[in-house]
Amino acid sequence: MTEPPEAPAATEQPDPGARTELPEGKGPERPSRVSSLVARTVEALPRSVNGRAVLAGVVVSALLVLAIVFGSRLLRDYDSALIPYAVASVFLAFGVAYRYTVWVSAPGARRLFTNGWRSFFSADNFRRAPTALPKMAATYLGFQKFLGARSHARWAAHQLIFWGCVLAALITFPLTWGWFTFTSGTGSGPGYEMRLWGVKILGFDSLSFVGWVMFHGLDLAAVLVIPGAAYFLWRRMKDRGAMTGQRFAYDMVPLLALIIISVTGLLLTFSSIFLHGGGYEFLAILHMVSVVFTLIYIPFGKFFHIVQRPAAVGMQLFKYTSRQGDEVFTCRRCEEPIDTGAYVENLRGTMRDLELGFDRWAEYCPRCKRVLRGNAYLSQVKKGFQ
Amino acid sequence: MMGRTIFIDPGRCIGCQACVSACRECDSHRGKSLIHLDYTDEGHSVASLPTVCMHCEDPVAPCAEVCPADAILVTADGVVQEADTTRCIGCANCVNACPFGVPKIDLQAKLQLKCNLCYDRTAYGLAPMCATVCPTGALFYGTVDELRAERPGVEVADTFVFGESEVRTGVAMVVPAERVQWPVPGGLPVVEVNGKDVRR
């Protein structure tokens, strides 16, 4: 094996920001007053990605602290027993904002992020396809149709976990931030009132079915999550495809965390109903510790996909709306469709940002790339493949 | 480069498709074949080219670099893994950025699929499925020394040129001894399109 000859001296590279070979009339939009304001704001931000990420983390967590203080009516409605949960959620807000900023600063994510929002805010797109976004959000984020195409069992298990976690998050976060309060209008009940930011939104009889559901919402969430997470855990131990390259901290810990949180949560109810509160304090601490560690873990492990996935809707919207304009880009050799013109240009821009000097290659389909490489090998390296 | 890896010798490929069938049996992507076998000179000769993921080292995995979801992991042993199912959003950036035309995409499942060097096997020292079944040795798995022990005097190249850019890979190709000083042409610049000479 020998080293290849030295790379040629710096050659003239196309302007990284330049758009190339797009159909006429598809050039960049003229900068508006709004975009120049945005540009000035961006200029004022810290230059390093880390600096911007820390700033985003501080701002978001500070906003959450203010939301907790004002949402709990200056802490009047705040339940101090829930402080560890609230503190963990502030750390969660910092971590998510930090990681999100780092993530969308990378060329690939940044360009799709920008194009996704551009498609979202385009009045033209809205007029052409007003239902596109809600439909995508429902099928992609809610019902996760794409998971069904991977495996029906995985789809079913993921739906259980998803809806269980959504239900748990909708109850837990407002509760730990002091936004939800339950008050009894008639002394010891059974009439109860649920209040959000001090405003009554629901009145119910605590002994009715609605009352039972209200007080056992988190138990119901646990009942949804446990079978789903258990299926994935079983799969991680049995399915050889899933086991290939799996890592304990990345693949197993999230499932174990979900199961521990759910089981300890259910045990709290078990303790209060069947053990007259026996072991409740220990279980409460165990449950709290598992939740707090999971919340802090979210930005750094597999759970970050919860934050990333919604951004993928932007990518879908960008592709969908540019397809509406019939801008399908075909392979320069075989003329098979590759993707939309806007998408190919977006990818070429990403490749130029990354100084991958073969962005022109993106205009050929994968098969033609292989065939052209094979032809080059045949004609220039080993004639006749001898 | 270069420990145990795949060495591709298109000169030995007879286009039998055994690698394509064997790839389908790999545990990490059961039922889906991820190797490509292209007849590059169709209608004129029987020349065929098997393509596995080349596990690019410099620049490190362009597919992973363009991925907007950070879904493609490069493990410490230099293997570029297939997209993480949790993260992949099915945008196809990797499919169209790969200079070797390797990754595939399942648009329904919004999931990229690509050769991971049969990680379930190679992680334990076994040869990948394709190299295990190849009857002619067009796909050889081992070290350069092991290859040379079987084929004395053989030379390999791990650098490909696309226009003015070079890509150094973890998987290598067998080349004639006099060619080894030069990178293997990657097909860019394109010299013909549909039989027409497009050089200017």
Coordinates of C-alpha atoms in Angstrom, one line a residue:
Chain A
M1 CA 0.0 0.0 0.0
T2 CA 1.4 3.4 -0.9
E3 CA 0.3 6.8 0.0
P4 CA -1.6 8.7 -2.7
P5 CA 0.1 11.6 -4.3
E6 CA -0.3 14.9 -2.5
A7 CA -3.5 16.7 -3.0
P8 CA -3.4 19.4 -5.6
A9 CA -2.8 22.9 -4.4
A10 CA -5.9 24.9 -3.5
T11 CA -8.0 25.2 -6.6
E12 CA -10.7 27.5 -7.3
Q13 CA -13.7 26.4 -5.4
P14 CA -17.2 27.6 -6.1
D15 CA -18.6 30.1 -3.6
P16 CA -19.9 28.0 -0.7
G17 CA -23.1 30.0 -0.6
A18 CA -23.7 30.1 -4.3
R19 CA -26.6 28.2 -5.8
T20 CA -25.8 26.4 -8.9
E21 CA -27.7 25.0 -11.8
L22 CA -31.2 25.7 -10.5
P23 CA -34.1 26.2 -12.9
E24 CA -34.6 29.8 -13.8
G25 CA -36.5 32.0 -11.4
K26 CA -35.5 29.9 -8.4
G27 CA -32.8 32.1 -7.1
P28 CA -32.6 33.2 -3.4
E29 CA -35.2 35.6 -2.2
R30 CA -34.2 39.2 -1.7
P31 CA -33.4 40.1 1.9
S32 CA -36.3 41.9 3.5
R33 CA -36.4 44.3 6.4
V34 CA -37.3 41.4 8.7
S35 CA -34.4 39.3 7.5
S36 CA -31.9 42.1 7.9
L37 CA -33.2 42.5 11.5
V38 CA -32.7 38.8 12.0
A39 CA -29.2 39.1 10.5
R40 CA -28.3 41.9 12.9
T41 CA -29.6 39.9 15.9
V42 CA -27.6 36.8 14.7
E43 CA -24.5 39.0 14.4
A44 CA -24.9 40.1 18.1
L45 CA -24.9 36.5 19.3
P46 CA -21.8 34.7 20.5
R47 CA -19.6 33.5 17.7
S48 CA -18.8 30.0 18.9
V49 CA -21.4 27.3 18.8
N50 CA -20.7 26.5 22.4
G51 CA -21.3 30.1 23.4
R52 CA -24.6 30.3 21.5
A53 CA -25.7 27.0 23.0
V54 CA -24.9 28.1 26.6
L55 CA -26.8 31.4 25.9
A56 CA -29.8 29.4 24.6
G57 CA -29.7 27.1 27.6
V58 CA -29.6 30.0 30.1
V59 CA -32.4 31.9 28.3
V60 CA -34.7 28.9 28.1
S61 CA -34.1 27.8 31.7
A62 CA -34.6 31.3 32.9
L63 CA -37.9 31.6 31.0
L64 CA -39.0 28.3 32.6
V65 CA -38.1 29.6 36.1
L66 CA -40.2 32.7 35.4
A67 CA -43.0 30.6 34.0
I68 CA -42.9 28.5 37.2
V69 CA -42.9 31.5 39.5
F70 CA -45.7 33.4 37.7
G71 CA -47.7 30.2 36.7
S72 CA -47.9 29.2 40.3
R73 CA -49.1 32.7 41.2
L74 CA -45.9 33.8 42.8
L75 CA -45.4 30.3 44.3
R76 CA -48.7 30.5 46.2
D77 CA -49.9 27.3 44.4
Y78 CA -46.5 25.7 44.5
D79 CA -46.2 22.3 46.2
S80 CA -42.7 22.3 47.8
A81 CA -42.7 18.5 47.9
L82 CA -42.2 18.6 44.2
I83 CA -39.1 20.9 44.2
P84 CA -36.7 18.2 43.0
Y85 CA -38.9 17.5 39.9
A86 CA -39.1 21.2 39.1
V87 CA -35.4 21.7 39.5
A88 CA -34.7 18.7 37.2
S89 CA -37.1 20.2 34.6
V90 CA -35.1 23.4 34.7
F91 CA -31.9 21.4 34.1
L92 CA -33.8 19.5 31.3
A93 CA -34.7 22.9 29.7
F94 CA -31.1 24.0 29.8
G95 CA -29.8 20.6 28.4
V96 CA -32.4 20.4 25.6
A97 CA -31.8 24.1 24.5
Y98 CA -28.0 23.6 24.6
R99 CA -28.0 20.3 22.6
Y100 CA -30.7 21.6 20.2
T101 CA -28.6 24.7 19.5
V102 CA -25.4 22.6 18.9
W103 CA -27.4 20.2 16.7
V104 CA -29.0 22.8 14.4
S105 CA -25.6 24.6 14.1
A106 CA -24.2 21.7 12.0
P107 CA -24.5 22.4 8.3
G108 CA -26.9 19.5 7.4
A109 CA -29.3 20.2 10.2
R110 CA -29.1 24.0 9.9
R111 CA -30.0 24.1 6.2
L112 CA -33.0 21.7 6.6
F113 CA -34.0 23.6 9.7
T114 CA -34.0 26.9 7.8
N115 CA -35.8 25.5 4.8
G116 CA -38.3 23.8 7.0
W117 CA -39.3 27.0 8.7
R118 CA -39.2 28.9 5.4
S119 CA -41.7 26.4 4.1
F120 CA -43.8 26.7 7.2
F121 CA -44.0 30.5 7.1
S122 CA -44.6 30.7 3.3
A123 CA -48.1 32.1 2.7
D124 CA -47.8 30.6 -0.8
N125 CA -47.3 27.1 0.5
F126 CA -50.2 27.6 3.0
R127 CA -52.5 28.6 0.2
R128 CA -51.5 25.6 -2.0
A129 CA -51.6 23.0 0.8
P130 CA -53.3 24.3 4.0
T131 CA -53.7 20.8 5.4
A132 CA -50.2 19.5 4.7
L133 CA -48.7 20.4 8.0
P134 CA -51.5 19.2 10.3
K135 CA -51.7 16.0 8.3
M136 CA -47.9 15.4 8.5
A137 CA -47.8 16.2 12.2
A138 CA -50.7 13.7 12.9
T139 CA -49.4 10.9 10.7
Y140 CA -45.7 11.4 11.4
L141 CA -45.5 12.6 15.0
G142 CA -48.8 11.3 16.4
F143 CA -49.5 8.0 14.8
Q144 CA -46.0 7.4 13.5
K145 CA -47.0 5.6 10.3
F146 CA -43.4 5.2 9.3
L147 CA -42.8 2.9 12.3
G148 CA -45.6 0.6 11.0
A149 CA -43.6 0.3 7.8
R150 CA -40.6 -0.9 9.8
S151 CA -42.5 -3.4 12.0
H152 CA -46.1 -3.6 13.2
A153 CA -45.0 -4.9 16.6
R154 CA -42.5 -2.1 17.1
W155 CA -45.2 0.4 16.0
A156 CA -47.7 -0.9 18.5
A157 CA -45.1 -0.9 21.3
H158 CA -43.9 2.5 20.5
Q159 CA -47.4 3.9 20.4
L160 CA -48.0 2.5 23.9
I161 CA -44.8 4.2 25.1
F162 CA -45.6 7.4 23.2
W163 CA -49.1 8.0 24.4
G164 CA -48.2 6.9 27.9
C165 CA -45.4 9.4 28.0
V166 CA -47.5 12.2 26.5
L167 CA -50.2 11.6 29.1
A168 CA -47.6 11.5 31.9
A169 CA -45.9 14.7 30.6
L170 CA -49.2 16.6 30.3
I171 CA -50.0 15.7 34.0
T172 CA -46.5 15.9 35.6
F173 CA -45.0 19.0 34.2
P174 CA -47.9 21.4 35.0
L175 CA -48.2 19.7 38.4
T176 CA -44.6 20.1 39.4
W177 CA -44.5 23.7 38.1
G178 CA -47.4 24.6 40.3
W179 CA -49.6 25.3 37.3
F180 CA -52.3 22.8 38.2
T181 CA -54.0 22.8 41.5
F182 CA -56.9 20.7 42.8
T183 CA -59.1 22.4 45.4
S184 CA -62.3 21.1 47.0
G185 CA -65.2 23.5 46.9
T186 CA -67.0 21.7 49.6
G187 CA -64.5 21.1 52.4
S188 CA -63.6 17.4 52.2
G189 CA -65.3 16.8 48.9
P190 CA -66.4 14.9 46.9
G191 CA -66.7 18.0 44.7
Y192 CA -63.3 18.9 43.3
E193 CA -62.0 21.7 41.1
M194 CA -59.1 21.6 38.8
R195 CA -57.4 24.9 38.3
L196 CA -54.8 26.0 35.8
W197 CA -52.9 29.2 36.8
G198 CA -55.5 29.7 39.4
V199 CA -58.4 29.6 36.9
K200 CA -61.0 26.9 37.3
I201 CA -61.1 24.8 34.2
L202 CA -62.9 21.7 35.4
G203 CA -65.1 20.6 38.2
F204 CA -65.7 16.9 39.0
D205 CA -66.9 14.5 41.6
S206 CA -63.9 12.7 43.0
L207 CA -65.9 9.5 43.5
S208 CA -67.1 9.5 39.8
F209 CA -65.4 7.7 36.9
V210 CA -63.9 11.1 35.8
G211 CA -62.6 11.6 39.3
W212 CA -61.0 8.2 39.3
V213 CA -59.4 8.9 35.9
M214 CA -58.1 12.3 37.1
F215 CA -56.5 10.9 40.1
H216 CA -55.1 7.8 38.4
G217 CA -53.9 9.4 35.2
L218 CA -50.2 8.6 35.9
D219 CA -51.2 5.0 36.8
L220 CA -52.9 4.7 33.4
A221 CA -49.7 6.2 31.7
A222 CA -47.6 3.6 33.5
V223 CA -49.9 0.8 32.4
L224 CA -49.4 2.0 28.8
V225 CA -45.6 2.4 29.1
I226 CA -44.7 -0.9 30.8
P227 CA -45.8 -3.3 28.1
G228 CA -44.3 -1.1 25.4
A229 CA -40.9 -0.7 27.1
A230 CA -40.9 -4.4 28.1
Y231 CA -41.4 -5.4 24.5
F232 CA -38.4 -3.3 23.4
L233 CA -36.3 -4.6 26.2
W234 CA -37.2 -8.2 25.2
R235 CA -36.3 -7.3 21.6
R236 CA -33.0 -5.9 22.7
M237 CA -32.1 -9.2 24.3
K238 CA -33.5 -11.5 21.6
D239 CA -33.4 -9.8 18.2
R240 CA -30.0 -10.2 16.6
G241 CA -30.5 -7.2 14.3
A242 CA -31.3 -5.0 17.3
M243 CA -28.5 -6.4 19.3
T244 CA -25.9 -5.6 16.6
G245 CA -23.8 -2.7 17.9
Q246 CA -26.2 -1.9 20.8
R247 CA -24.8 0.0 23.7
F248 CA -26.0 -0.3 27.3
A249 CA -26.1 3.4 28.1
Y250 CA -27.7 4.4 24.8
D251 CA -30.1 1.5 24.1
M252 CA -30.9 -0.1 27.4
V253 CA -30.8 2.7 30.0
P254 CA -33.8 4.6 28.5
L255 CA -36.0 1.4 28.5
L256 CA -34.9 0.5 32.0
A257 CA -35.6 4.1 33.1
L258 CA -39.1 4.0 31.7
I259 CA -39.9 0.7 33.4
I260 CA -38.4 1.8 36.8
I261 CA -40.4 5.1 36.7
S262 CA -43.6 3.3 35.8
V263 CA -43.2 0.5 38.3
T264 CA -42.3 2.7 41.2
G265 CA -45.2 5.0 40.3
L266 CA -47.6 2.1 40.3
L267 CA -46.1 0.9 43.6
L268 CA -47.0 4.2 45.2
T269 CA -50.7 3.6 44.4
F270 CA -50.3 0.0 45.5
S271 CA -48.9 1.2 48.8
S272 CA -51.6 3.7 49.5
I273 CA -54.5 1.3 48.6
F274 CA -53.2 -2.1 49.9
L275 CA -50.5 -1.3 52.4
H276 CA -52.1 1.7 54.0
G277 CA -49.1 3.8 53.0
G278 CA -46.5 1.2 54.0
G279 CA -43.2 2.0 52.5
Y280 CA -44.6 5.0 50.8
E281 CA -41.9 7.4 51.7
F282 CA -39.1 5.1 50.5
L283 CA -41.0 4.5 47.2
A284 CA -41.7 8.2 46.7
I285 CA -38.0 8.9 47.0
L286 CA -37.1 6.0 44.7
H287 CA -39.7 7.3 42.1
M288 CA -38.4 10.8 42.4
V289 CA -34.8 9.8 42.0
S290 CA -35.6 7.7 38.9
V291 CA -37.6 10.6 37.3
V292 CA -35.0 13.2 38.1
F293 CA -32.2 11.2 36.6
T294 CA -34.3 10.4 33.5
L295 CA -35.1 14.1 33.0
I296 CA -31.5 15.1 33.2
Y297 CA -30.6 12.2 30.9
I298 CA -33.0 13.3 28.1
P299 CA -30.8 15.7 26.3
F300 CA -27.8 13.4 26.2
G301 CA -29.1 10.0 25.1
K302 CA -31.7 8.3 23.0
F303 CA -34.5 10.3 24.4
F304 CA -33.2 13.3 22.5
H305 CA -35.1 11.9 19.5
I306 CA -38.2 13.2 21.2
V307 CA -36.9 16.7 20.6
Q308 CA -35.4 16.0 17.2
R309 CA -38.4 14.2 15.6
P310 CA -40.6 17.3 15.3
A311 CA -37.9 19.0 13.4
A312 CA -38.1 16.2 10.8
V313 CA -41.7 17.4 10.0
G314 CA -40.0 20.6 8.7
M315 CA -37.9 18.5 6.4
Q316 CA -41.0 16.7 5.1
L317 CA -42.8 20.0 4.6
F318 CA -39.8 21.4 2.7
K319 CA -39.7 18.4 0.4
Y320 CA -43.5 18.3 0.0
T321 CA -43.9 21.9 -0.8
S322 CA -41.1 22.0 -3.3
R323 CA -42.5 18.9 -5.0
Q324 CA -45.8 20.8 -5.4
G325 CA -43.9 23.1 -7.7
D326 CA -43.0 20.2 -10.0
E327 CA -39.3 20.8 -9.5
V328 CA -38.2 17.2 -9.7
F329 CA -34.5 16.9 -10.4
T330 CA -33.5 13.9 -12.6
C331 CA -30.2 12.1 -12.8
R332 CA -28.0 13.7 -15.4
R333 CA -27.1 10.3 -16.9
C334 CA -30.2 8.0 -16.7
E335 CA -32.8 10.7 -16.1
E336 CA -34.4 8.8 -13.2
P337 CA -35.8 11.2 -10.6
I338 CA -33.5 11.9 -7.7
D339 CA -35.5 14.4 -5.6
T340 CA -36.8 17.9 -5.9
G341 CA -34.5 20.6 -7.4
A342 CA -34.6 22.5 -4.1
Y343 CA -33.6 19.4 -2.2
V344 CA -30.6 18.7 -4.4
E345 CA -29.5 22.3 -4.2
N346 CA -29.9 22.1 -0.4
L347 CA -27.7 19.0 -0.3
R348 CA -25.1 20.5 -2.6
G349 CA -24.9 23.5 -0.3
T350 CA -24.5 21.3 2.7
M351 CA -21.7 19.4 1.0
R352 CA -20.0 22.7 0.1
D353 CA -20.3 23.9 3.7
L354 CA -18.6 20.7 4.7
E355 CA -15.9 21.2 2.0
L356 CA -16.8 17.9 0.4
G357 CA -15.6 18.7 -3.1
F358 CA -17.7 16.3 -5.0
D359 CA -21.1 18.0 -4.6
R360 CA -21.5 17.9 -8.4
W361 CA -21.9 14.1 -7.9
A362 CA -25.2 14.7 -6.1
E363 CA -26.7 15.3 -9.6
Y364 CA -26.3 11.6 -10.5
C365 CA -28.3 8.8 -9.0
P366 CA -26.5 6.2 -6.8
R367 CA -26.6 3.5 -9.6
C368 CA -25.1 5.8 -12.2
K369 CA -22.3 6.8 -9.7
R370 CA -21.5 3.1 -9.3
V371 CA -21.7 2.4 -13.0
L372 CA -19.5 5.4 -13.9
R373 CA -16.9 4.3 -11.3
G374 CA -17.0 0.8 -12.7
N375 CA -16.5 2.2 -16.2
A376 CA -13.6 4.3 -15.1
Y377 CA -12.0 1.3 -13.4
L378 CA -12.6 -0.7 -16.5
S379 CA -11.1 1.8 -18.9
Q380 CA -8.4 3.4 -16.7
V381 CA -7.3 0.9 -14.1
K382 CA -7.8 -2.7 -15.2
K383 CA -8.6 -2.8 -18.8
G384 CA -11.1 -5.7 -19.5
F385 CA -11.1 -6.4 -15.7
Q386 CA -8.2 -8.8 -16.4
Chain B
M1 CA -6.6 1.7 7.0
M2 CA -5.8 -1.0 7.1
G3 CA -6.6 -3.8 9.5
R4 CA -9.0 -6.6 8.6
T5 CA -11.2 -5.2 5.8
I6 CA -12.8 -6.1 2.5
F7 CA -10.6 -6.0 -0.6
I8 CA -12.6 -5.8 -3.9
D9 CA -11.2 -7.1 -7.1
P10 CA -13.7 -6.4 -9.9
G11 CA -11.5 -8.4 -12.3
R12 CA -12.5 -11.6 -10.4
C13 CA -16.2 -10.8 -10.2
I14 CA -18.3 -13.1 -12.4
G15 CA -21.6 -11.4 -11.5
C16 CA -23.1 -14.6 -10.0
Q17 CA -25.1 -12.6 -7.3
A18 CA -24.0 -15.0 -4.5
C19 CA -23.0 -11.9 -2.5
V20 CA -26.4 -10.3 -3.1
S21 CA -28.2 -13.4 -1.8
A22 CA -25.8 -13.9 1.2
C23 CA -26.1 -10.2 2.2
R24 CA -29.9 -10.8 2.6
E25 CA -29.2 -13.4 5.2
C26 CA -27.2 -11.0 7.4
D27 CA -28.8 -10.9 10.9
S28 CA -28.4 -7.1 11.2
H29 CA -30.7 -6.5 8.2
R30 CA -32.5 -9.7 7.6
G31 CA -34.3 -10.0 4.2
K32 CA -32.8 -6.9 2.7
S33 CA -29.7 -7.1 0.5
L34 CA -27.5 -4.1 0.9
I35 CA -24.6 -5.0 -1.4
H36 CA -24.8 -3.6 -5.0
L37 CA -23.8 -5.6 -8.0
D38 CA -23.8 -3.6 -11.2
Y39 CA -23.1 -4.6 -14.7
T40 CA -21.1 -1.6 -15.7
D41 CA -20.7 -2.3 -19.4
E42 CA -24.1 -3.8 -20.0
G43 CA -24.6 -5.0 -23.6
H44 CA -20.9 -4.9 -24.4
S45 CA -19.1 -7.1 -21.8
V46 CA -19.9 -9.2 -18.8
A47 CA -17.9 -6.9 -16.5
S48 CA -19.5 -6.5 -13.1
L49 CA -18.7 -4.5 -10.0
P50 CA -19.7 -5.4 -6.5
T51 CA -20.1 -2.4 -4.2
V52 CA -20.1 -2.5 -0.4
C53 CA -19.9 0.5 1.9
M54 CA -16.3 1.8 1.5
H55 CA -16.2 3.1 5.1
C56 CA -14.7 6.4 4.1
E57 CA -11.9 7.6 6.5
D58 CA -10.8 10.9 5.0
P59 CA -13.1 12.8 4.8
V60 CA -14.7 10.7 7.5
A61 CA -17.9 9.3 6.3
P62 CA -19.5 12.0 4.1
C63 CA -22.8 10.3 4.7
A64 CA -22.5 10.9 8.4
E65 CA -21.3 14.5 7.8
V66 CA -24.3 15.5 5.7
C67 CA -26.8 13.7 8.0
P68 CA -29.1 16.4 9.6
A69 CA -30.1 14.0 12.4
D70 CA -26.7 12.8 13.6
A71 CA -28.0 9.3 12.8
I72 CA -24.9 7.7 11.4
L73 CA -22.3 6.6 14.0
V74 CA -18.7 5.8 13.1
T75 CA -17.4 3.3 15.6
A76 CA -13.9 3.4 17.0
D77 CA -12.9 0.6 14.6
G78 CA -13.6 2.8 11.6
V79 CA -16.9 1.1 10.6
V80 CA -19.5 3.5 9.4
Q81 CA -22.7 2.0 10.9
E82 CA -26.1 2.1 9.3
A83 CA -28.4 4.9 10.4
D84 CA -29.7 4.7 13.9
T85 CA -33.4 3.8 13.6
T86 CA -34.4 6.1 16.4
R87 CA -32.9 9.2 14.7
C88 CA -33.0 8.6 10.9
I89 CA -35.6 10.9 9.4
G90 CA -35.4 9.4 5.9
C91 CA -34.2 12.6 4.2
A92 CA -31.9 10.7 1.8
N93 CA -29.0 13.2 2.2
C94 CA -26.6 10.3 2.8
V95 CA -28.0 8.4 -0.3
N96 CA -27.2 11.3 -2.6
A97 CA -24.0 12.6 -1.0
C98 CA -22.2 9.2 -0.9
P99 CA -19.7 9.4 -3.8
F100 CA -19.8 5.6 -4.1
G101 CA -23.6 5.3 -4.4
V102 CA -23.9 3.0 -1.4
P103 CA -26.8 3.8 1.0
K104 CA -30.3 2.8 0.2
I105 CA -33.5 4.4 1.5
D106 CA -36.9 3.0 2.5
L107 CA -39.1 6.0 2.0
Q108 CA -42.1 4.4 3.7
A109 CA -40.1 3.5 6.8
K110 CA -38.2 6.8 6.6
L111 CA -35.0 4.8 7.1
Q112 CA -31.6 4.6 5.5
L113 CA -30.1 1.1 5.0
K114 CA -26.5 0.5 4.2
C115 CA -23.7 -2.1 4.5
N116 CA -22.3 -2.1 8.0
L117 CA -19.5 -4.6 7.1
C118 CA -21.8 -7.3 8.8
Y119 CA -21.0 -5.8 12.1
D120 CA -22.6 -8.7 13.9
R121 CA -20.0 -11.0 12.3
T122 CA -16.9 -8.8 11.9
A123 CA -17.1 -7.6 15.5
Y124 CA -16.4 -11.2 16.4
G125 CA -13.7 -11.8 13.8
L126 CA -15.9 -13.5 11.2
A127 CA -15.9 -12.5 7.6
P128 CA -18.9 -10.6 6.2
M129 CA -21.5 -12.7 4.4
C130 CA -20.6 -11.4 1.0
A131 CA -16.9 -12.3 1.3
T132 CA -17.8 -15.6 2.9
V133 CA -19.7 -16.8 -0.1
C134 CA -17.9 -15.1 -3.0
P135 CA -16.7 -18.1 -5.1
T136 CA -14.0 -16.2 -7.0
G137 CA -12.4 -14.1 -4.3
A138 CA -13.7 -10.9 -5.9
L139 CA -14.6 -10.0 -2.3
F140 CA -11.8 -10.9 0.1
Y141 CA -11.9 -10.3 3.8
G142 CA -8.7 -10.2 5.8
T143 CA -5.5 -8.2 6.2
V144 CA -3.3 -7.1 3.3
D145 CA -0.8 -9.7 4.4
E146 CA -3.4 -12.4 4.3
L147 CA -4.4 -11.3 0.8
R148 CA -0.8 -11.3 -0.3
A149 CA -0.2 -14.7 1.1
E150 CA -3.0 -16.0 -1.2
R151 CA -2.2 -13.7 -4.1
P152 CA 1.6 -12.9 -4.2
G153 CA 2.5 -9.5 -5.6
V154 CA -1.0 -8.1 -5.5
E155 CA -1.4 -4.4 -4.9
V156 CA -4.3 -2.6 -3.3
A157 CA -5.5 1.0 -3.3
D158 CA -7.6 2.8 -0.8
T159 CA -7.8 6.3 -2.3
F160 CA -10.3 7.4 -4.9
V161 CA -10.5 10.6 -6.8
F162 CA -13.6 12.5 -7.7
G163 CA -12.8 15.5 -9.8
E164 CA -10.4 17.4 -7.6
S165 CA -11.3 15.7 -4.4
E166 CA -9.8 12.5 -2.9
V167 CA -11.5 10.1 -0.6
R168 CA -9.5 7.6 1.5
T169 CA -11.5 4.6 2.4
G170 CA -11.4 1.7 4.9
V171 CA -12.3 -0.8 2.2
A172 CA -9.8 -1.2 -0.6
M173 CA -9.7 -2.3 -4.2
V174 CA -7.2 -4.5 -5.9
V175 CA -5.3 -2.6 -8.6
P176 CA -2.5 -3.5 -11.1
A177 CA 1.0 -2.9 -9.5
E178 CA 1.7 0.1 -11.8
R179 CA -1.5 1.9 -10.8
V180 CA -0.9 1.8 -7.1
Q181 CA 0.9 5.2 -6.9
W182 CA -2.3 6.9 -8.1
P183 CA -5.8 7.1 -6.7
V184 CA -8.4 5.0 -8.3
P185 CA -10.7 7.1 -10.5
G186 CA -14.1 7.5 -8.9
G187 CA -16.0 8.3 -12.2
L188 CA -15.8 12.1 -11.9
P189 CA -15.4 14.0 -14.1
V190 CA -18.1 12.3 -16.2
V191 CA -16.8 11.6 -19.7
E192 CA -19.9 10.3 -21.3
V193 CA -23.6 10.5 -20.7
N194 CA -25.8 7.9 -22.5
G195 CA -23.0 7.1 -24.9
K196 CA -22.3 10.7 -25.8
D197 CA -18.9 12.1 -25.0
V198 CA -19.5 15.1 -22.7
R199 CA -15.9 16.1 -22.2
R200 CA -15.2 19.6 -23.3

